[in-house]
Tab-separated table of C-alpha atoms and ligand atoms in Angstrom:
chain	number	residue	atom	x	y	z
A	1	MET	CA	-10.983	-14.670	-6.625
A	2	GLU	CA	-8.704	-11.705	-6.699
A	3	GLN	CA	-5.777	-12.653	-3.825
A	4	THR	CA	-5.950	-10.437	-0.551
A	5	ALA	CA	-2.930	-8.801	0.451
A	6	LYS	CA	-1.150	-10.024	3.821
A	7	ARG	CA	1.862	-8.216	4.603
A	8	ALA	CA	2.871	-4.614	3.930
A	9	LEU	CA	5.984	-2.339	4.060
A	10	VAL	CA	5.575	1.304	4.469
A	11	THR	CA	8.299	3.654	4.283
A	12	GLY	CA	8.427	6.296	6.737
A	13	GLY	CA	5.614	5.047	8.607
A	14	SER	CA	6.682	6.374	12.191
A	15	ARG	CA	4.783	9.968	11.637
A	16	GLY	CA	2.077	11.864	9.234
A	17	ILE	CA	0.736	10.273	6.614
A	18	GLY	CA	3.095	7.124	6.710
A	19	ARG	CA	1.600	6.654	10.021
A	20	ALA	CA	-1.746	6.679	9.192
A	21	VAL	CA	-1.081	4.161	6.190
A	22	CYS	CA	0.247	1.849	8.737
A	23	LEU	CA	-2.910	2.125	10.470
A	24	ALA	CA	-5.288	1.892	7.732
A	25	LEU	CA	-3.621	-1.294	6.283
A	26	ALA	CA	-3.565	-2.651	9.946
A	27	GLU	CA	-7.579	-1.991	10.067
A	28	GLN	CA	-7.782	-4.095	6.622
A	29	GLY	CA	-6.041	-6.927	8.684
A	30	LEU	CA	-2.571	-6.886	6.961
A	31	SER	CA	0.944	-7.254	9.133
A	32	VAL	CA	2.746	-4.206	8.777
A	33	ALA	CA	6.270	-3.235	8.811
A	34	VAL	CA	7.051	0.226	9.951
A	35	ASN	CA	10.215	1.751	8.376
A	36	TYR	CA	11.638	4.829	10.078
A	37	ALA	CA	14.763	6.601	9.769
A	38	GLY	CA	15.310	7.979	13.323
A	39	SER	CA	11.891	8.008	15.213
A	40	ARG	CA	12.284	4.727	16.482
A	41	ASP	CA	9.943	5.198	19.501
A	42	ALA	CA	7.182	6.712	17.419
A	43	ALA	CA	7.702	3.839	14.811
A	44	GLU	CA	7.196	1.626	17.924
A	45	GLN	CA	4.341	3.111	18.976
A	46	VAL	CA	2.670	2.777	15.433
A	47	ALA	CA	3.343	-0.549	15.640
A	48	GLU	CA	1.616	-0.988	18.728
A	49	GLU	CA	-1.454	0.574	17.535
A	50	CYS	CA	-1.270	-1.395	14.252
A	51	LYS	CA	-1.722	-4.582	16.360
A	52	ARG	CA	-4.574	-3.121	18.380
A	53	ARG	CA	-6.030	-2.437	15.283
A	54	GLY	CA	-6.196	-5.875	13.791
A	55	ALA	CA	-2.535	-6.522	12.239
A	56	PRO	CA	-1.944	-10.078	12.981
A	57	GLU	CA	1.882	-9.008	13.306
A	58	ALA	CA	3.668	-5.412	13.373
A	59	PHE	CA	7.415	-4.061	14.025
A	60	ALA	CA	9.294	-1.193	13.614
A	61	VAL	CA	12.455	-1.313	11.219
A	62	GLN	CA	15.094	1.240	10.905
A	63	ALA	CA	16.515	1.817	7.591
A	64	ASP	CA	17.723	5.056	5.556
A	65	ILE	CA	16.119	4.223	2.619
A	66	ALA	CA	18.464	6.961	0.735
A	67	ASP	CA	20.933	4.255	1.173
A	68	PRO	CA	20.321	1.154	-1.455
A	69	GLN	CA	22.671	-1.319	0.581
A	70	GLN	CA	20.074	-0.393	3.492
A	71	VAL	CA	16.945	-1.007	1.483
A	72	ARG	CA	18.243	-4.289	0.383
A	73	ALA	CA	18.591	-5.131	4.262
A	74	LEU	CA	15.232	-3.815	4.888
A	75	VAL	CA	13.460	-5.887	2.167
A	76	ASP	CA	15.597	-8.838	3.127
A	77	ALA	CA	14.502	-8.305	6.829
A	78	VAL	CA	11.045	-7.660	6.483
A	79	SER	CA	10.712	-10.280	3.782
A	80	GLU	CA	12.008	-12.841	6.316
A	81	ARG	CA	9.798	-11.810	9.344
A	82	LEU	CA	6.446	-11.625	7.569
A	83	GLY	CA	7.537	-14.246	4.893
A	84	GLY	CA	7.273	-11.942	1.944
A	85	VAL	CA	6.084	-8.496	0.920
A	86	ASP	CA	2.663	-8.246	-1.075
A	87	VAL	CA	1.892	-4.234	-0.596
A	88	LEU	CA	5.231	-1.581	-0.574
A	89	VAL	CA	4.106	1.785	0.317
A	90	ASN	CA	6.870	4.374	-0.763
A	91	ASN	CA	5.875	7.094	1.669
A	92	ALA	CA	8.972	8.318	3.214
A	93	GLY	CA	9.958	11.951	2.105
A	94	ILE	CA	11.959	14.998	2.871
A	95	THR	CA	11.675	18.892	2.035
A	96	ARG	CA	14.927	21.065	1.598
A	97	ASP	CA	13.197	24.250	0.048
A	98	GLY	CA	14.860	27.027	-1.369
A	99	LEU	CA	14.644	29.272	-4.376
A	100	LEU	CA	16.328	27.595	-7.656
A	101	LEU	CA	19.080	30.295	-7.747
A	102	ARG	CA	20.014	29.914	-4.379
A	103	MET	CA	19.416	26.174	-3.748
A	104	ARG	CA	22.559	24.195	-2.644
A	105	GLU	CA	23.831	21.312	-4.589
A	106	SER	CA	23.548	19.203	-1.627
A	107	ASP	CA	19.862	20.152	-0.884
A	108	PHE	CA	18.718	19.280	-4.532
A	109	ASP	CA	20.895	15.751	-4.164
A	110	ALA	CA	19.281	15.029	-0.672
A	111	VAL	CA	15.862	15.499	-1.601
A	112	LEU	CA	16.246	13.277	-5.026
A	113	ALA	CA	18.062	10.672	-2.929
A	114	THR	CA	15.371	10.058	-0.489
A	115	ASN	CA	12.116	10.877	-2.483
A	116	LEU	CA	12.913	9.326	-5.761
A	117	LYS	CA	16.184	6.878	-5.485
A	118	GLY	CA	14.657	5.729	-2.499
A	119	ALA	CA	11.265	4.725	-4.120
A	120	PHE	CA	13.219	3.216	-6.911
A	121	SER	CA	15.498	1.042	-4.874
A	122	CYS	CA	12.454	-0.494	-2.506
A	123	MET	CA	10.454	-1.219	-5.844
A	124	GLN	CA	13.497	-2.757	-7.405
A	125	ALA	CA	14.082	-4.973	-4.238
A	126	VAL	CA	10.317	-6.202	-3.751
A	127	ALA	CA	9.777	-6.437	-7.373
A	128	ARG	CA	11.589	-9.652	-8.198
A	129	PRO	CA	9.650	-11.428	-5.303
A	130	MET	CA	6.255	-9.870	-6.261
A	131	MET	CA	6.892	-10.913	-9.649
A	132	LYS	CA	7.528	-14.741	-8.452
A	133	GLN	CA	4.201	-14.824	-6.413
A	134	ARG	CA	2.464	-12.903	-9.628
A	135	TRP	CA	1.142	-10.804	-7.237
A	136	GLY	CA	1.519	-7.354	-5.693
A	137	ARG	CA	0.682	-3.529	-4.878
A	138	ILE	CA	2.900	-0.820	-5.125
A	139	VAL	CA	1.452	2.611	-4.079
A	140	ASN	CA	3.929	5.911	-4.349
A	141	LEU	CA	3.658	9.342	-2.434
A	142	SER	CA	3.978	11.766	-5.096
A	143	SER	CA	2.142	15.267	-4.608
A	144	VAL	CA	0.348	18.279	-6.493
A	145	VAL	CA	3.971	19.917	-6.416
A	146	GLY	CA	5.046	17.319	-8.851
A	147	LEU	CA	1.934	18.009	-11.163
A	148	ARG	CA	2.073	21.869	-10.881
A	149	GLY	CA	5.366	22.982	-9.439
A	150	ASN	CA	5.983	25.323	-6.645
A	151	VAL	CA	7.934	28.036	-5.603
A	152	GLY	CA	10.695	26.911	-3.723
A	153	GLN	CA	10.227	23.684	-4.368
A	154	ALA	CA	12.308	22.332	-7.487
A	155	ASN	CA	14.016	19.826	-5.965
A	156	TYR	CA	10.912	18.761	-4.535
A	157	ALA	CA	8.816	19.194	-7.340
A	158	ALA	CA	11.231	17.071	-9.639
A	159	SER	CA	11.461	14.200	-6.882
A	160	LYS	CA	7.634	13.982	-7.189
A	161	ALA	CA	7.021	14.282	-11.108
A	162	GLY	CA	10.016	11.602	-11.218
A	163	LEU	CA	8.128	9.543	-9.116
A	164	ILE	CA	4.919	9.474	-11.846
A	165	GLY	CA	7.130	8.850	-14.335
A	166	LEU	CA	8.891	5.722	-12.447
A	167	THR	CA	5.227	4.827	-11.173
A	168	LYS	CA	3.870	4.339	-14.908
A	169	SER	CA	7.170	2.411	-16.451
A	170	ALA	CA	7.048	0.297	-13.381
A	171	ALA	CA	3.347	-0.237	-13.957
A	172	ARG	CA	3.962	-1.451	-17.743
A	173	GLU	CA	6.646	-3.388	-16.649
A	174	LEU	CA	4.878	-5.080	-13.861
A	175	ALA	CA	1.177	-5.650	-15.149
A	176	GLY	CA	1.819	-8.674	-16.693
A	177	ARG	CA	2.587	-10.521	-13.222
A	178	GLY	CA	-0.044	-8.928	-11.808
A	179	ILE	CA	1.557	-6.145	-9.917
A	180	THR	CA	-0.447	-2.789	-10.067
A	181	VAL	CA	1.832	0.212	-9.462
A	182	ASN	CA	-0.076	3.793	-8.445
A	183	CYS	CA	0.688	7.371	-6.950
A	184	VAL	CA	-1.441	8.881	-4.697
A	185	ALA	CA	-0.487	13.001	-4.922
A	186	PRO	CA	-1.819	14.662	-1.862
A	187	GLY	CA	-2.217	18.318	-1.532
A	188	PHE	CA	-1.808	20.079	1.555
A	189	ILE	CA	-1.937	17.809	4.382
A	190	GLU	CA	-1.525	18.477	8.171
A	191	THR	CA	1.401	16.818	9.409
A	192	ASP	CA	4.980	17.811	10.631
A	193	MET	CA	6.113	18.527	7.010
A	194	THR	CA	3.359	21.423	6.594
A	195	ALA	CA	3.603	22.471	10.538
A	196	ALA	CA	6.781	24.117	9.394
A	197	LEU	CA	5.531	26.402	6.860
A	198	PRO	CA	5.124	30.088	7.444
A	199	GLU	CA	1.895	31.527	8.425
A	200	SER	CA	1.836	33.637	5.004
A	201	VAL	CA	2.456	30.631	3.095
A	202	ARG	CA	-0.104	28.609	4.694
A	203	ALA	CA	-2.708	31.423	4.173
A	204	ASP	CA	-1.419	31.535	0.586
A	205	LEU	CA	-2.219	27.767	-0.041
A	206	LEU	CA	-5.489	27.746	1.636
A	207	GLY	CA	-6.669	30.292	-0.711
A	208	GLN	CA	-5.754	27.610	-3.435
A	209	ILE	CA	-7.796	24.836	-2.181
A	210	PRO	CA	-11.314	24.567	-3.577
A	211	LEU	CA	-12.794	22.610	-0.304
A	212	GLY	CA	-11.278	25.186	1.481
A	213	ARG	CA	-9.164	23.293	4.206
A	214	LEU	CA	-6.073	21.280	4.995
A	215	GLY	CA	-6.417	17.645	4.417
A	216	ALA	CA	-5.877	15.052	7.260
A	217	ALA	CA	-3.269	12.286	7.244
A	218	GLU	CA	-6.309	9.454	7.270
A	219	GLU	CA	-7.820	11.014	4.436
A	220	VAL	CA	-4.251	10.187	2.156
A	221	ALA	CA	-4.215	6.973	3.784
A	222	ALA	CA	-7.831	5.781	2.633
A	223	ALA	CA	-6.573	6.208	-0.829
A	224	VAL	CA	-3.480	4.394	-0.281
A	225	ALA	CA	-5.603	1.562	1.337
A	226	PHE	CA	-7.860	1.566	-1.197
A	227	LEU	CA	-5.222	1.057	-3.833
A	228	ALA	CA	-3.524	-1.627	-2.155
A	229	SER	CA	-7.108	-3.557	-1.704
A	230	PRO	CA	-8.471	-6.200	-3.804
A	231	GLN	CA	-11.324	-3.830	-5.285
A	232	ALA	CA	-8.272	-1.701	-6.904
A	233	ALA	CA	-6.753	-4.753	-9.156
A	234	TYR	CA	-7.989	-3.125	-12.134
A	235	ILE	CA	-6.267	0.390	-11.395
A	236	THR	CA	-2.597	0.503	-12.260
A	237	GLY	CA	-0.315	3.544	-13.592
A	238	GLN	CA	-2.518	6.004	-11.919
A	239	VAL	CA	-2.430	9.251	-10.343
A	240	LEU	CA	-4.745	9.848	-7.686
A	241	CYS	CA	-5.167	13.438	-6.079
A	242	VAL	CA	-6.031	13.862	-2.833
A	243	ASP	CA	-5.987	17.536	-2.353
A	244	GLY	CA	-9.743	19.111	-1.524
A	245	GLY	CA	-9.624	19.915	-5.929
A	246	MET	CA	-6.127	21.902	-5.834
A	247	ALA	CA	-4.926	20.561	-8.945
A	248	MET	CA	-7.669	19.661	-11.023
B	1	LIG	P1	7.017	13.834	7.632
B	1	LIG	O1	5.514	13.932	8.962
B	1	LIG	O2	7.646	14.861	7.482
B	1	LIG	O3	7.258	12.243	7.746
B	1	LIG	C1	8.207	11.865	7.041
B	1	LIG	C2	8.275	10.426	7.155
B	1	LIG	O4	9.524	10.000	6.463
B	1	LIG	C3	8.700	9.914	8.687
B	1	LIG	O5	8.325	9.262	9.092
B	1	LIG	C4	10.468	10.010	8.509
B	1	LIG	O6	10.984	8.988	9.343
B	1	LIG	C5	10.170	9.183	7.301
B	1	LIG	N1	11.760	9.579	6.493
B	1	LIG	C6	12.314	10.676	6.086
B	1	LIG	N2	13.334	10.307	5.392
B	1	LIG	C7	13.495	9.273	5.502
B	1	LIG	C8	14.436	8.291	4.913
B	1	LIG	N3	15.987	8.817	4.409
B	1	LIG	N4	14.693	7.015	5.376
B	1	LIG	C9	13.480	6.477	5.475
B	1	LIG	N5	12.859	7.262	6.328
B	1	LIG	C10	12.547	8.572	6.178
B	1	LIG	O7	5.868	13.960	6.019
B	1	LIG	P2	4.705	13.595	5.498
B	1	LIG	O8	4.075	15.038	5.629
B	1	LIG	O9	3.832	12.663	6.325
B	1	LIG	O10	4.844	13.111	3.994
B	1	LIG	C11	4.629	11.675	3.664
B	1	LIG	C12	4.758	11.701	2.254
B	1	LIG	O11	3.906	12.253	1.548
B	1	LIG	C13	5.939	12.294	1.533
B	1	LIG	O12	6.653	11.606	0.484
B	1	LIG	C14	5.707	13.625	1.273
B	1	LIG	O13	6.601	14.041	0.248
B	1	LIG	C15	4.268	12.947	0.672
B	1	LIG	N6	3.415	14.544	0.806
B	1	LIG	C16	3.180	15.298	2.164
B	1	LIG	C17	2.294	16.256	1.972
B	1	LIG	C18	1.874	17.061	3.003
B	1	LIG	O14	1.362	17.948	2.956
B	1	LIG	N7	2.201	16.617	4.287
B	1	LIG	C19	1.886	16.726	0.572
B	1	LIG	C20	2.239	15.895	-0.460
B	1	LIG	C21	2.879	14.886	-0.326
B	1	LIG	P3	11.413	9.686	10.919
B	1	LIG	O15	10.306	9.802	11.656
B	1	LIG	O16	12.290	8.694	11.416
B	1	LIG	O17	12.488	10.883	10.548
């Protein structure tokens, strides 16, 4: 029978989609390590809620995933406390929007360092133990913007498109060891990230969504939880859009 995951690490689990992913995995009976950058109280509340929803163990753990040293320390600490990591969800992400001609180099670098290199560092840190146990699930949060591009988001789009290449390469490399690697690409989801958008941009985006509404974090989390489940054992290297039809 297909092995079932027991221990998950979710980056950026303190808010938005990451929070919903932590809760969905807890409801499937997994222990959950809730990573955060600065929102300690929020992350601790998510960990408490995970326990209420069925996680045998759940705790908050601080690390800036843009720093590879902190990522190694994060994965070591989580592996020690949970006894290993079966599911890695690379969810942490940031935006630093601006038009190409005006985009600061520091804004380009910051977005790539968190969204793309952060995911790479986390994958590298969990891959060896997952290979040893010959089982693992990695889910990376890309975006429809990585598939279609977006005005004012050259850095973000590059990071999210890069994640798709990273996912497919890792899927090929790790398949022989029972590890699947997939992307979920959300469209326009109601979180702090999109709350910051001006009303005119929101209205324009709504017009591009065939289902005619924003998505909920829980709707993205359901797709992530499915890809982490035994039912998704034969799915790897895929990009699952959860976008109300935006990117079709
Ligand atoms: P959000 O509400 O802004 O939350 C971002 C999360 O990432 C927070 O938990 C934050 O931690 C964490 N984080 C940021 N930088 C970090 C770092 N360097 N190290 C560790 N954690 C860090 O974002 P969201 O809207 O839920 O988005 C989650 C993911 O989905 C992102 O990768 C995003 O690009 C992607 N996505 C979102 C949408 C959307 O419409 N919302 C659409 C497509 C894709 P703190 O709370 O500690 O700051």
